[in-house]
Short mmCIF file of C-alpha atoms in Angstrom, two decimals:
data_model
loop_
_atom_site.label_atom_id
_atom_site.label_comp_id
_atom_site.label_asym_id
_atom_site.label_seq_id
_atom_site.Cartn_x
_atom_site.Cartn_y
_atom_site.Cartn_z
CA GLY Z 73 -19.78 -14.94 9.92
CA ALA Z 74 -18.29 -14.91 6.43
CA VAL Z 75 -14.82 -13.70 7.27
CA VAL Z 76 -11.97 -13.73 4.77
CA SER Z 77 -8.43 -13.40 6.04
CA GLN Z 78 -5.63 -12.22 3.79
CA HIS Z 79 -1.96 -12.46 4.64
CA PRO Z 80 0.36 -10.64 4.64
CA SER Z 81 -1.25 -7.22 4.88
CA TRP Z 82 1.81 -5.65 3.37
CA VAL Z 83 5.08 -6.84 1.89
CA ILE Z 84 8.18 -5.24 0.41
CA CYS Z 85 10.32 -7.35 -1.87
CA LYS Z 86 13.28 -6.94 -4.16
CA SER Z 87 12.83 -6.89 -7.90
CA GLY Z 88 13.14 -10.37 -9.35
CA THR Z 89 11.94 -12.24 -6.30
CA SER Z 90 8.61 -13.99 -5.81
CA VAL Z 91 5.92 -13.19 -3.28
CA LYS Z 92 3.08 -15.40 -2.07
CA ILE Z 93 -0.20 -13.99 -0.78
CA GLU Z 94 -2.70 -16.15 1.08
CA CYS Z 95 -6.47 -15.83 1.17
CA ARG Z 96 -8.44 -17.90 3.68
CA SER Z 97 -12.15 -18.20 4.31
CA LEU Z 98 -12.30 -18.61 8.08
CA ASP Z 99 -15.83 -19.75 8.78
CA PHE Z 100 -17.13 -21.03 5.48
CA GLN Z 101 -16.01 -23.05 2.54
CA ALA Z 102 -15.47 -21.38 -0.78
CA THR Z 103 -15.14 -23.35 -3.98
CA THR Z 104 -14.49 -20.09 -5.79
CA MET Z 105 -12.24 -17.22 -4.81
CA PHE Z 106 -11.28 -14.15 -6.77
CA TRP Z 107 -8.12 -12.10 -7.00
CA TYR Z 108 -8.22 -8.39 -7.73
CA ARG Z 109 -5.57 -5.75 -8.24
CA GLN Z 110 -6.12 -2.11 -7.34
CA PHE Z 111 -3.74 0.67 -8.31
CA PRO Z 112 -3.81 3.96 -6.36
CA LYS Z 113 -7.03 5.90 -6.78
CA GLN Z 114 -8.42 3.31 -9.16
CA SER Z 115 -11.04 0.65 -9.01
CA LEU Z 116 -10.68 -3.05 -8.39
CA MET Z 117 -9.79 -4.99 -11.49
CA LEU Z 118 -10.42 -8.71 -11.54
CA MET Z 119 -7.27 -10.66 -12.29
CA ALA Z 120 -8.45 -14.23 -12.03
CA THR Z 121 -11.04 -16.61 -10.67
CA SER Z 122 -9.61 -19.34 -8.47
CA ASN Z 123 -11.46 -22.65 -8.50
CA GLU Z 124 -10.86 -25.32 -5.88
CA GLY Z 125 -9.27 -28.37 -7.40
CA SER Z 126 -8.93 -26.96 -10.89
CA LYS Z 127 -7.02 -24.38 -12.86
CA ALA Z 128 -7.68 -20.72 -12.35
CA THR Z 129 -9.43 -18.66 -14.98
CA TYR Z 130 -7.48 -15.54 -15.87
CA GLU Z 131 -8.89 -12.29 -17.21
CA GLN Z 132 -7.67 -10.99 -20.52
CA GLY Z 133 -4.26 -9.40 -20.28
CA VAL Z 134 -3.25 -11.09 -17.01
CA GLU Z 135 -0.19 -13.32 -17.38
CA LYS Z 136 -0.95 -16.70 -15.86
CA ASP Z 137 2.73 -17.63 -15.67
CA LYS Z 138 3.50 -14.51 -13.70
CA PHE Z 139 0.55 -14.64 -11.32
CA LEU Z 140 0.34 -18.22 -10.12
CA ILE Z 141 -2.85 -19.20 -8.37
CA ASN Z 142 -3.35 -22.32 -6.29
CA HIS Z 143 -6.66 -23.24 -4.68
CA ALA Z 144 -5.77 -26.50 -2.99
CA SER Z 145 -8.54 -26.55 -0.40
CA LEU Z 146 -12.02 -25.16 0.14
CA THR Z 147 -10.68 -22.51 2.50
CA LEU Z 148 -7.38 -21.42 0.98
CA SER Z 149 -6.28 -19.79 -2.23
CA THR Z 150 -2.80 -18.42 -2.84
CA LEU Z 151 -1.49 -15.89 -5.34
CA THR Z 152 2.20 -15.94 -6.13
CA VAL Z 153 3.68 -13.00 -7.97
CA THR Z 154 6.72 -14.43 -9.68
CA SER Z 155 9.78 -12.42 -10.67
CA ALA Z 156 8.19 -9.29 -9.31
CA HIS Z 157 9.01 -5.91 -10.83
CA PRO Z 158 8.24 -2.39 -9.62
CA GLU Z 159 5.25 -2.16 -11.95
CA ASP Z 160 3.68 -5.07 -10.02
CA SER Z 161 3.50 -2.86 -6.95
CA SER Z 162 -0.17 -2.61 -6.14
CA PHE Z 163 -2.91 -3.47 -3.66
CA TYR Z 164 -4.00 -7.07 -4.13
CA ILE Z 165 -7.38 -8.09 -2.75
CA CYS Z 166 -9.04 -11.48 -2.65
CA SER Z 167 -12.67 -12.35 -2.21
CA ALA Z 168 -14.54 -15.56 -1.58
CA ASP Z 169 -17.86 -16.56 -3.03
CA ASN Z 170 -20.29 -17.06 -0.17
CA ARG Z 171 -23.52 -16.79 -2.10
CA ASP Z 172 -24.84 -19.92 -0.47
CA LEU Z 173 -24.96 -18.12 2.85
CA SER Z 174 -27.89 -16.03 3.95
CA ASN Z 175 -26.41 -12.78 2.71
CA TYR Z 176 -25.66 -12.65 -0.96
CA GLY Z 177 -22.32 -11.43 -1.88
CA TYR Z 178 -18.65 -11.92 -2.05
CA THR Z 179 -16.71 -11.33 1.13
CA PHE Z 180 -13.44 -9.50 0.65
CA GLY Z 181 -10.16 -9.81 2.45
CA SER Z 182 -8.42 -6.75 3.85
CA GLY Z 183 -5.91 -6.64 1.03
CA THR Z 184 -2.15 -6.93 0.63
CA ARG Z 185 -0.04 -3.96 -0.33
CA LEU Z 186 2.90 -5.14 -2.40
CA THR Z 187 5.85 -2.85 -2.95
CA VAL Z 188 8.60 -4.04 -5.25
CA VAL Z 189 11.87 -2.15 -4.93
CA GLY J 1257 -11.20 -5.26 -18.25
CA GLN J 1258 -14.66 -3.76 -18.19
CA GLN J 1259 -15.55 -1.12 -15.63
CA LEU J 1260 -18.87 0.40 -14.83
CA ASN J 1261 -19.29 4.16 -15.12
CA GLN J 1262 -19.87 5.67 -11.72
CA SER J 1263 -20.66 9.30 -10.97
CA PRO J 1264 -19.79 11.60 -9.50
CA GLN J 1265 -16.11 10.76 -9.31
CA SER J 1266 -15.79 12.67 -6.05
CA MET J 1267 -17.86 14.90 -3.86
CA PHE J 1268 -17.43 17.16 -0.89
CA ILE J 1269 -20.49 17.59 1.28
CA GLN J 1270 -21.33 19.01 4.64
CA GLU J 1271 -22.34 16.87 7.56
CA GLY J 1272 -26.08 16.32 7.55
CA GLU J 1273 -26.51 16.61 3.80
CA ASP J 1274 -27.91 13.84 1.65
CA VAL J 1275 -25.71 12.16 -0.95
CA SER J 1276 -26.60 10.49 -4.21
CA MET J 1277 -24.39 8.53 -6.59
CA ASN J 1278 -25.13 6.30 -9.52
CA CYS J 1279 -23.69 3.63 -11.69
CA THR J 1280 -24.40 2.81 -15.32
CA SER J 1281 -23.41 0.01 -17.62
CA SER J 1282 -23.78 -1.02 -21.22
CA SER J 1283 -24.32 -4.58 -20.04
CA ILE J 1284 -27.14 -6.19 -18.12
CA PHE J 1285 -26.41 -7.55 -14.67
CA ASN J 1286 -28.28 -10.04 -12.52
CA THR J 1287 -27.42 -8.26 -9.29
CA TRP J 1288 -26.09 -4.92 -8.17
CA LEU J 1289 -23.98 -4.48 -5.09
CA TRP J 1290 -22.71 -1.40 -3.32
CA TYR J 1291 -19.46 -1.47 -1.35
CA LYS J 1292 -17.54 1.01 0.79
CA GLN J 1293 -13.77 0.92 0.94
CA ASP J 1294 -11.70 2.63 3.59
CA PRO J 1295 -8.02 3.38 2.93
CA GLY J 1296 -5.84 0.27 3.02
CA GLU J 1297 -8.79 -2.05 3.47
CA GLY J 1298 -10.89 -4.34 1.34
CA PRO J 1299 -14.41 -3.37 0.26
CA VAL J 1300 -17.26 -3.95 2.69
CA LEU J 1301 -20.72 -4.80 1.38
CA LEU J 1302 -23.37 -2.16 2.08
CA ILE J 1303 -26.39 -3.24 0.08
CA ALA J 1304 -27.19 -6.07 -2.32
CA LEU J 1305 -29.93 -5.81 -4.95
CA TYR J 1306 -31.33 -8.93 -6.54
CA LYS J 1307 -33.93 -7.93 -9.10
CA ALA J 1308 -34.83 -5.14 -11.46
CA GLY J 1309 -36.77 -2.32 -9.84
CA GLU J 1310 -35.88 -3.40 -6.33
CA LEU J 1311 -35.48 -0.63 -3.77
CA THR J 1312 -33.63 -1.60 -0.61
CA SER J 1313 -32.62 0.30 2.51
CA ASN J 1314 -29.97 -0.32 5.11
CA GLY J 1315 -30.17 2.34 7.81
CA ARG J 1316 -29.39 5.68 6.18
CA LEU J 1317 -28.55 3.98 2.89
CA THR J 1318 -31.02 3.36 0.10
CA ALA J 1319 -30.23 1.75 -3.21
CA GLN J 1320 -32.22 0.79 -6.27
CA PHE J 1321 -31.70 -1.71 -9.04
CA GLY J 1322 -32.61 0.01 -12.30
CA ILE J 1323 -35.53 -1.40 -14.25
CA THR J 1324 -33.33 -1.87 -17.33
CA ARG J 1325 -30.82 -3.85 -15.21
CA LYS J 1326 -28.10 -1.57 -16.52
CA ASP J 1327 -27.95 0.96 -13.70
CA SER J 1328 -28.25 1.50 -9.98
CA PHE J 1329 -28.13 4.39 -7.54
CA LEU J 1330 -27.15 4.74 -3.91
CA ASN J 1331 -28.43 7.44 -1.59
CA ILE J 1332 -27.02 8.30 1.81
CA SER J 1333 -29.19 10.45 4.02
CA ALA J 1334 -27.99 12.79 6.74
CA SER J 1335 -24.30 12.15 6.15
CA ILE J 1336 -21.92 11.88 9.07
CA PRO J 1337 -18.10 12.12 9.19
CA SER J 1338 -17.65 8.33 9.21
CA ASP J 1339 -19.32 8.14 5.80
CA VAL J 1340 -16.00 9.30 4.35
CA GLY J 1341 -14.53 6.76 1.99
CA ILE J 1342 -14.76 5.39 -1.50
CA TYR J 1343 -18.01 3.86 -2.65
CA PHE J 1344 -18.04 1.28 -5.40
CA CYS J 1345 -20.91 -0.21 -7.27
CA ALA J 1346 -20.51 -3.71 -8.65
CA GLY J 1347 -22.56 -5.55 -11.21
CA GLY J 1348 -22.88 -9.26 -10.71
CA THR J 1349 -23.34 -12.09 -13.15
CA ALA J 1350 -23.42 -15.78 -12.40
CA SER J 1351 -19.65 -15.96 -12.37
CA LYS J 1352 -18.14 -12.68 -11.22
CA LEU J 1353 -18.37 -9.05 -10.20
CA THR J 1354 -17.46 -6.03 -12.27
CA PHE J 1355 -16.68 -2.90 -10.29
CA GLY J 1356 -17.51 0.72 -10.96
CA THR J 1357 -14.93 3.45 -11.11
CA GLY J 1358 -15.73 4.62 -7.60
CA THR J 1359 -17.06 7.74 -5.87
CA ARG J 1360 -14.81 9.39 -3.30
CA LEU J 1361 -16.89 10.99 -0.57
CA GLN J 1362 -15.56 13.58 1.79
CA VAL J 1363 -17.68 15.06 4.56
CA THR J 1364 -16.91 18.39 6.16
CA LEU J 1365 -18.18 19.47 9.53
#
């Protein structure tokens, strides 16, 4: 149990276009999901907390108008990178809060590698 | 954003050796978690620690939640080639996780 699916696993886009990444909890409901960004050989940095039915909470320094988050249902959160630029190229990972399940923790998706050319 | 200090940054060990890594923070956390990340994948939970002083094992892995709630260590006994990867600690509060800087483990035969 506690599977999180992330799609797509990789995407290449042109500079100036927008890209949408989906994060789904497959076998549980998650009122809270998280979006992280990971640059090569670095750690995961939390970008924002996605709350079902309400606005996302962004970490300091993360542009909310550039990284649009929508959490319209208890099993789906989306991250849209708007007007992408090469410096947005990174590994984006979502996680879902499943602390009400038997195993404490946050289950992570398999990540999306974004390359902006 | 805040990161937890994790050491060592990387290590090369021989198969069969024991491994130890630790994580320290200036902040107190309610929980400590240890994850392993393989290339191109998301982190996978190894061990979760819920209270100060707790010592928990999962197979060849043992982790402890520091008594001050500001640190944790992870030990891997009798390492095998599939232990290769990046290990991250994460401190948990009521609302989110903060990740450590990571320890890259490489195992030689």
